Amino acid sequence: MTRTAILSALIDEQRGLIGQLTDATEVAHAGRRLWCGRLHGQDVVLALSRIGKVAAATTTTALIERFAVDRIVFTGVAGGLAPEVRVGDLVLAHDFIQHDLDSSPIVPRYEVPLYGQTRFLADATLSAALHRAATDAWTQLPDWLGTEVVARYGLGQARVHQGLLASGDRFVSVAGEGQRLQADLLAHGHRALAVEMEGAAVAQVCFDYGVPFAALRTISDRADATAHADFNQFVREVASHCAEAVLTRWLKTL
Ligand code: ADE
């Protein structure tokens, strides 16, 4: 049977999934605690990526080498960069770039040395199935978040987007930083929808091993000076439920 890894960035996003796991076993490996079991009939491994590209790459390698997963789905939050990407929207990755990788002039800015490429693609089939699940979940947002939460965060018009995710080892929360980062990427022909801290690293490891990978990010902030405000509360009240709703719908279609 196909074994699916569900990588979450934060413990709050993982808790609901662990609660639904059957035949659950907790395994310690590489300083991490992972959960193996069954979720809606599927063989799954639940893991925390940890924060940042190196930690996420280690977790991904362990999932592939030690836990023999066949595909990886990542859920987490991200800061919106493109003007149309608002708090509460969902961004499904089409591809990934490392916004803090610069080996110029040896290779062009953002290019990953020795790979001859700058962007790593998400798996198209996996992403299409998750897109269907996300679109379905988003039409019922008030049902599973509650009308009070939807009103408080202004999620009435929340949308699902698909595009480029930019990853780097930095929580972007200084005035003007998100715009600068976006402008630099645009100047090199890359229009990123959102910024986070792990996706491109996971994508590169999955590329190395030929493992299909897809990522979903709920937009928690606009990557500006207000980015830290109520971050944990947003994750608890919104993002964790978004991840669970989409993953549940997707797993049930398999
Ligand atoms: N994840 C969520 N918001 C983020 C931000 N502003 N910068 C980097 N990663 C994030």
Short mmCIF file of C-alpha atoms and ligand atoms in Angstrom, two decimals:
data_model
loop_
_atom_site.label_atom_id
_atom_site.label_comp_id
_atom_site.label_asym_id
_atom_site.label_seq_id
_atom_site.Cartn_x
_atom_site.Cartn_y
_atom_site.Cartn_z
CA MET A 1 0.00 0.00 0.00
CA THR A 2 1.14 3.53 -0.75
CA ARG A 3 2.60 5.22 2.31
CA THR A 4 1.93 8.94 2.64
CA ALA A 5 3.95 11.31 4.81
CA ILE A 6 2.10 14.31 6.16
CA LEU A 7 4.59 16.96 7.16
CA SER A 8 3.31 19.76 9.35
CA ALA A 9 5.30 22.83 10.24
CA LEU A 10 3.79 23.34 13.68
CA ILE A 11 2.51 21.09 16.47
CA ASP A 12 -0.92 22.76 16.46
CA GLU A 13 -1.38 21.66 12.86
CA GLN A 14 -0.42 18.09 13.66
CA ARG A 15 -2.48 17.61 16.83
CA GLY A 16 -5.85 17.13 15.12
CA LEU A 17 -4.37 14.57 12.72
CA ILE A 18 -2.73 12.57 15.54
CA GLY A 19 -6.13 12.53 17.28
CA GLN A 20 -7.69 10.79 14.27
CA LEU A 21 -4.90 8.25 13.78
CA THR A 22 -5.72 4.55 14.27
CA ASP A 23 -3.17 1.76 14.90
CA ALA A 24 -0.88 4.58 16.00
CA THR A 25 2.76 4.04 16.94
CA GLU A 26 5.10 6.80 18.04
CA VAL A 27 8.67 6.39 16.80
CA ALA A 28 11.75 8.37 17.87
CA HIS A 29 14.29 9.02 15.12
CA ALA A 30 16.99 11.67 14.54
CA GLY A 31 15.84 13.62 17.57
CA ARG A 32 12.32 13.71 16.20
CA ARG A 33 9.07 12.00 17.20
CA LEU A 34 7.07 10.65 14.29
CA TRP A 35 3.68 8.94 14.24
CA CYS A 36 2.91 5.93 12.07
CA GLY A 37 -0.63 4.62 11.64
CA ARG A 38 -3.76 4.78 9.53
CA LEU A 39 -5.76 7.86 8.67
CA HIS A 40 -9.07 7.46 6.80
CA GLY A 41 -7.91 4.06 5.58
CA GLN A 42 -4.49 5.27 4.38
CA ASP A 43 -1.06 4.20 5.64
CA VAL A 44 0.48 7.44 6.91
CA VAL A 45 3.48 8.84 8.77
CA LEU A 46 2.96 12.16 10.54
CA ALA A 47 6.02 14.30 11.17
CA LEU A 48 6.92 17.84 12.12
CA SER A 49 9.24 19.40 9.55
CA ARG A 50 10.67 21.70 12.23
CA ILE A 51 11.44 25.22 11.20
CA GLY A 52 13.86 26.25 8.45
CA LYS A 53 15.36 24.61 5.38
CA VAL A 54 18.02 22.42 7.01
CA ALA A 55 15.67 20.94 9.62
CA ALA A 56 13.00 20.33 6.98
CA ALA A 57 15.54 18.64 4.68
CA THR A 58 16.66 16.32 7.51
CA THR A 59 13.07 15.36 8.32
CA THR A 60 12.32 14.73 4.65
CA THR A 61 15.41 12.56 4.20
CA ALA A 62 14.47 10.53 7.29
CA LEU A 63 10.93 10.04 5.99
CA ILE A 64 12.24 8.71 2.70
CA GLU A 65 15.26 6.69 3.89
CA ARG A 66 13.96 5.31 7.17
CA PHE A 67 10.16 5.34 6.82
CA ALA A 68 10.01 4.47 3.10
CA VAL A 69 7.26 6.96 2.29
CA ASP A 70 5.99 7.04 -1.31
CA ARG A 71 4.76 10.64 -1.34
CA ILE A 72 4.90 13.70 0.89
CA VAL A 73 2.29 16.38 1.55
CA PHE A 74 3.25 19.47 3.52
CA THR A 75 0.80 21.72 5.36
CA GLY A 76 1.70 24.94 7.08
CA VAL A 77 1.32 28.70 7.02
CA ALA A 78 2.97 31.34 4.85
CA GLY A 79 3.20 35.09 4.48
CA GLY A 80 1.41 36.53 1.43
CA LEU A 81 3.64 38.36 -1.09
CA ALA A 82 1.52 38.85 -4.22
CA PRO A 83 -1.12 41.58 -3.72
CA GLU A 84 -4.04 39.22 -4.42
CA VAL A 85 -2.95 36.75 -1.70
CA ARG A 86 -4.71 37.72 1.54
CA VAL A 87 -4.78 36.42 5.11
CA GLY A 88 -6.94 33.29 5.23
CA ASP A 89 -6.34 32.38 1.57
CA LEU A 90 -4.79 29.05 0.72
CA VAL A 91 -1.77 28.73 -1.57
CA LEU A 92 -1.09 25.42 -3.21
CA ALA A 93 2.47 25.19 -4.51
CA HIS A 94 3.04 24.90 -8.24
CA ASP A 95 6.79 25.17 -7.66
CA PHE A 96 9.39 26.38 -5.16
CA ILE A 97 12.37 28.74 -5.06
CA GLN A 98 14.92 29.58 -2.34
CA HIS A 99 14.74 33.35 -2.01
CA ASP A 100 17.94 33.47 0.09
CA LEU A 101 20.12 31.37 -2.22
CA ASP A 102 22.67 33.45 -4.11
CA SER A 103 25.82 31.87 -5.56
CA SER A 104 26.25 34.61 -8.18
CA PRO A 105 28.36 35.25 -10.12
CA ILE A 106 29.28 31.53 -10.24
CA VAL A 107 25.70 30.67 -11.21
CA PRO A 108 22.77 33.08 -11.67
CA ARG A 109 21.09 34.38 -8.52
CA TYR A 110 18.57 31.87 -7.02
CA GLU A 111 19.90 28.95 -9.11
CA VAL A 112 20.73 25.83 -7.08
CA PRO A 113 24.39 25.04 -7.86
CA LEU A 114 25.04 21.72 -9.65
CA TYR A 115 21.32 21.24 -10.42
CA GLY A 116 21.21 23.73 -13.28
CA GLN A 117 17.76 24.81 -12.10
CA THR A 118 16.23 27.45 -9.92
CA ARG A 119 12.72 26.17 -9.26
CA PHE A 120 11.60 22.71 -8.19
CA LEU A 121 8.15 21.56 -9.26
CA ALA A 122 5.42 20.19 -7.02
CA ASP A 123 3.95 16.90 -8.25
CA ALA A 124 1.15 17.78 -10.68
CA THR A 125 -1.16 14.81 -9.95
CA LEU A 126 -0.89 15.10 -6.19
CA SER A 127 -1.36 18.88 -6.37
CA ALA A 128 -4.43 18.58 -8.62
CA ALA A 129 -6.11 16.20 -6.14
CA LEU A 130 -5.28 18.51 -3.24
CA HIS A 131 -6.58 21.49 -5.22
CA ARG A 132 -9.94 19.76 -5.63
CA ALA A 133 -10.05 18.95 -1.91
CA ALA A 134 -9.07 22.52 -0.97
CA THR A 135 -11.63 24.14 -3.28
CA ASP A 136 -14.31 21.90 -1.82
CA ALA A 137 -13.22 22.66 1.77
CA TRP A 138 -13.08 26.42 1.09
CA THR A 139 -16.73 26.55 -0.01
CA GLN A 140 -17.65 25.26 3.47
CA LEU A 141 -15.28 27.45 5.51
CA PRO A 142 -17.91 28.73 7.99
CA ASP A 143 -19.12 25.15 8.66
CA TRP A 144 -15.83 23.99 10.10
CA LEU A 145 -14.28 27.23 11.39
CA GLY A 146 -17.52 28.72 12.77
CA THR A 147 -19.07 31.99 11.60
CA GLU A 148 -17.49 33.95 14.49
CA VAL A 149 -13.91 33.01 13.43
CA VAL A 150 -14.71 33.63 9.75
CA ALA A 151 -16.04 37.11 10.61
CA ARG A 152 -13.19 37.97 13.04
CA TYR A 153 -10.45 37.18 10.49
CA GLY A 154 -12.47 38.49 7.52
CA LEU A 155 -12.34 35.12 5.76
CA GLY A 156 -15.63 35.57 3.88
CA GLN A 157 -13.83 36.02 0.56
CA ALA A 158 -10.95 33.57 1.23
CA ARG A 159 -9.63 32.00 -2.00
CA VAL A 160 -7.47 29.12 -3.17
CA HIS A 161 -4.43 30.10 -5.31
CA GLN A 162 -1.76 28.03 -7.01
CA GLY A 163 1.72 29.27 -7.85
CA LEU A 164 5.31 29.81 -6.78
CA LEU A 165 6.30 29.54 -3.10
CA ALA A 166 9.52 31.23 -1.95
CA SER A 167 11.40 29.64 0.96
CA GLY A 168 14.21 31.02 3.09
CA ASP A 169 15.67 30.91 6.57
CA ARG A 170 13.98 34.04 7.74
CA PHE A 171 10.59 34.94 9.19
CA VAL A 172 9.76 37.97 7.06
CA SER A 173 8.35 40.50 9.49
CA VAL A 174 10.15 43.81 8.96
CA ALA A 175 8.41 46.69 7.19
CA GLY A 176 9.23 46.66 3.47
CA GLU A 177 11.10 43.35 3.59
CA GLY A 178 8.39 41.29 1.91
CA GLN A 179 8.06 43.88 -0.87
CA ARG A 180 11.83 44.01 -1.39
CA LEU A 181 12.04 40.24 -1.53
CA GLN A 182 9.17 40.14 -4.03
CA ALA A 183 10.72 42.91 -6.16
CA ASP A 184 14.10 41.10 -6.29
CA LEU A 185 12.42 37.85 -7.33
CA LEU A 186 10.32 39.68 -9.96
CA ALA A 187 13.45 41.35 -11.36
CA HIS A 188 14.75 37.83 -12.06
CA GLY A 189 11.46 36.62 -13.58
CA HIS A 190 9.97 34.86 -10.54
CA ARG A 191 6.53 35.88 -9.27
CA ALA A 192 6.12 34.32 -5.84
CA LEU A 193 2.69 34.17 -4.24
CA ALA A 194 3.91 33.61 -0.68
CA VAL A 195 6.96 33.17 1.53
CA GLU A 196 7.71 30.43 4.05
CA MET A 197 10.73 28.63 5.49
CA GLU A 198 10.79 24.99 4.36
CA GLY A 199 9.04 24.13 1.08
CA ALA A 200 11.93 24.54 -1.38
CA ALA A 201 14.20 22.39 0.82
CA VAL A 202 11.64 19.58 1.00
CA ALA A 203 11.09 19.88 -2.76
CA GLN A 204 14.82 19.58 -3.47
CA VAL A 205 15.19 16.44 -1.34
CA CYS A 206 12.09 14.94 -2.98
CA PHE A 207 13.57 15.78 -6.39
CA ASP A 208 16.80 13.96 -5.42
CA TYR A 209 14.88 10.82 -4.43
CA GLY A 210 12.13 11.00 -7.06
CA VAL A 211 9.40 11.21 -4.41
CA PRO A 212 6.18 13.10 -5.34
CA PHE A 213 5.66 16.18 -3.19
CA ALA A 214 2.89 18.75 -2.78
CA ALA A 215 2.45 21.64 -0.34
CA LEU A 216 -0.47 23.67 0.97
CA ARG A 217 -0.03 26.89 2.91
CA THR A 218 -2.70 28.92 4.67
CA ILE A 219 -1.78 32.61 4.59
CA SER A 220 -1.29 33.78 8.18
CA ASP A 221 0.13 37.26 7.48
CA ARG A 222 1.29 39.62 4.74
CA ALA A 223 5.04 39.24 5.43
CA ASP A 224 5.22 42.75 6.88
CA ALA A 225 5.69 44.46 10.24
CA THR A 226 2.40 43.02 11.55
CA ALA A 227 3.38 39.44 10.66
CA HIS A 228 4.04 38.30 14.22
CA ALA A 229 0.78 39.69 15.64
CA ASP A 230 -1.57 36.89 16.73
CA PHE A 231 0.45 34.38 14.71
CA ASN A 232 -0.02 31.50 17.19
CA GLN A 233 -3.68 32.29 17.66
CA PHE A 234 -4.22 32.28 13.89
CA VAL A 235 -2.49 28.90 13.60
CA ARG A 236 -4.67 27.47 16.38
CA GLU A 237 -7.97 28.98 15.29
CA VAL A 238 -7.67 28.86 11.50
CA ALA A 239 -4.66 27.18 9.87
CA SER A 240 -4.77 23.94 11.86
CA HIS A 241 -8.43 23.41 10.91
CA CYS A 242 -7.76 24.33 7.27
CA ALA A 243 -5.01 21.71 7.01
CA GLU A 244 -7.16 19.06 8.65
CA ALA A 245 -10.22 19.81 6.49
CA VAL A 246 -8.29 19.63 3.22
CA LEU A 247 -6.29 16.53 4.16
CA THR A 248 -9.39 14.69 5.40
CA ARG A 249 -11.23 15.38 2.14
CA TRP A 250 -8.21 14.35 0.07
CA LEU A 251 -7.50 11.12 2.01
CA LYS A 252 -11.15 10.08 1.69
CA THR A 253 -10.93 10.27 -2.11
CA LEU A 254 -7.99 7.85 -2.31
N1 ADE B 1 5.38 31.67 7.58
C1 ADE B 1 4.26 32.37 7.89
N2 ADE B 1 4.48 33.68 7.77
C2 ADE B 1 5.76 33.83 7.38
C3 ADE B 1 6.57 34.94 7.12
N3 ADE B 1 6.10 36.17 7.24
N4 ADE B 1 7.86 34.72 6.76
C4 ADE B 1 8.34 33.46 6.65
N5 ADE B 1 7.62 32.37 6.89
C5 ADE B 1 6.34 32.55 7.26
#
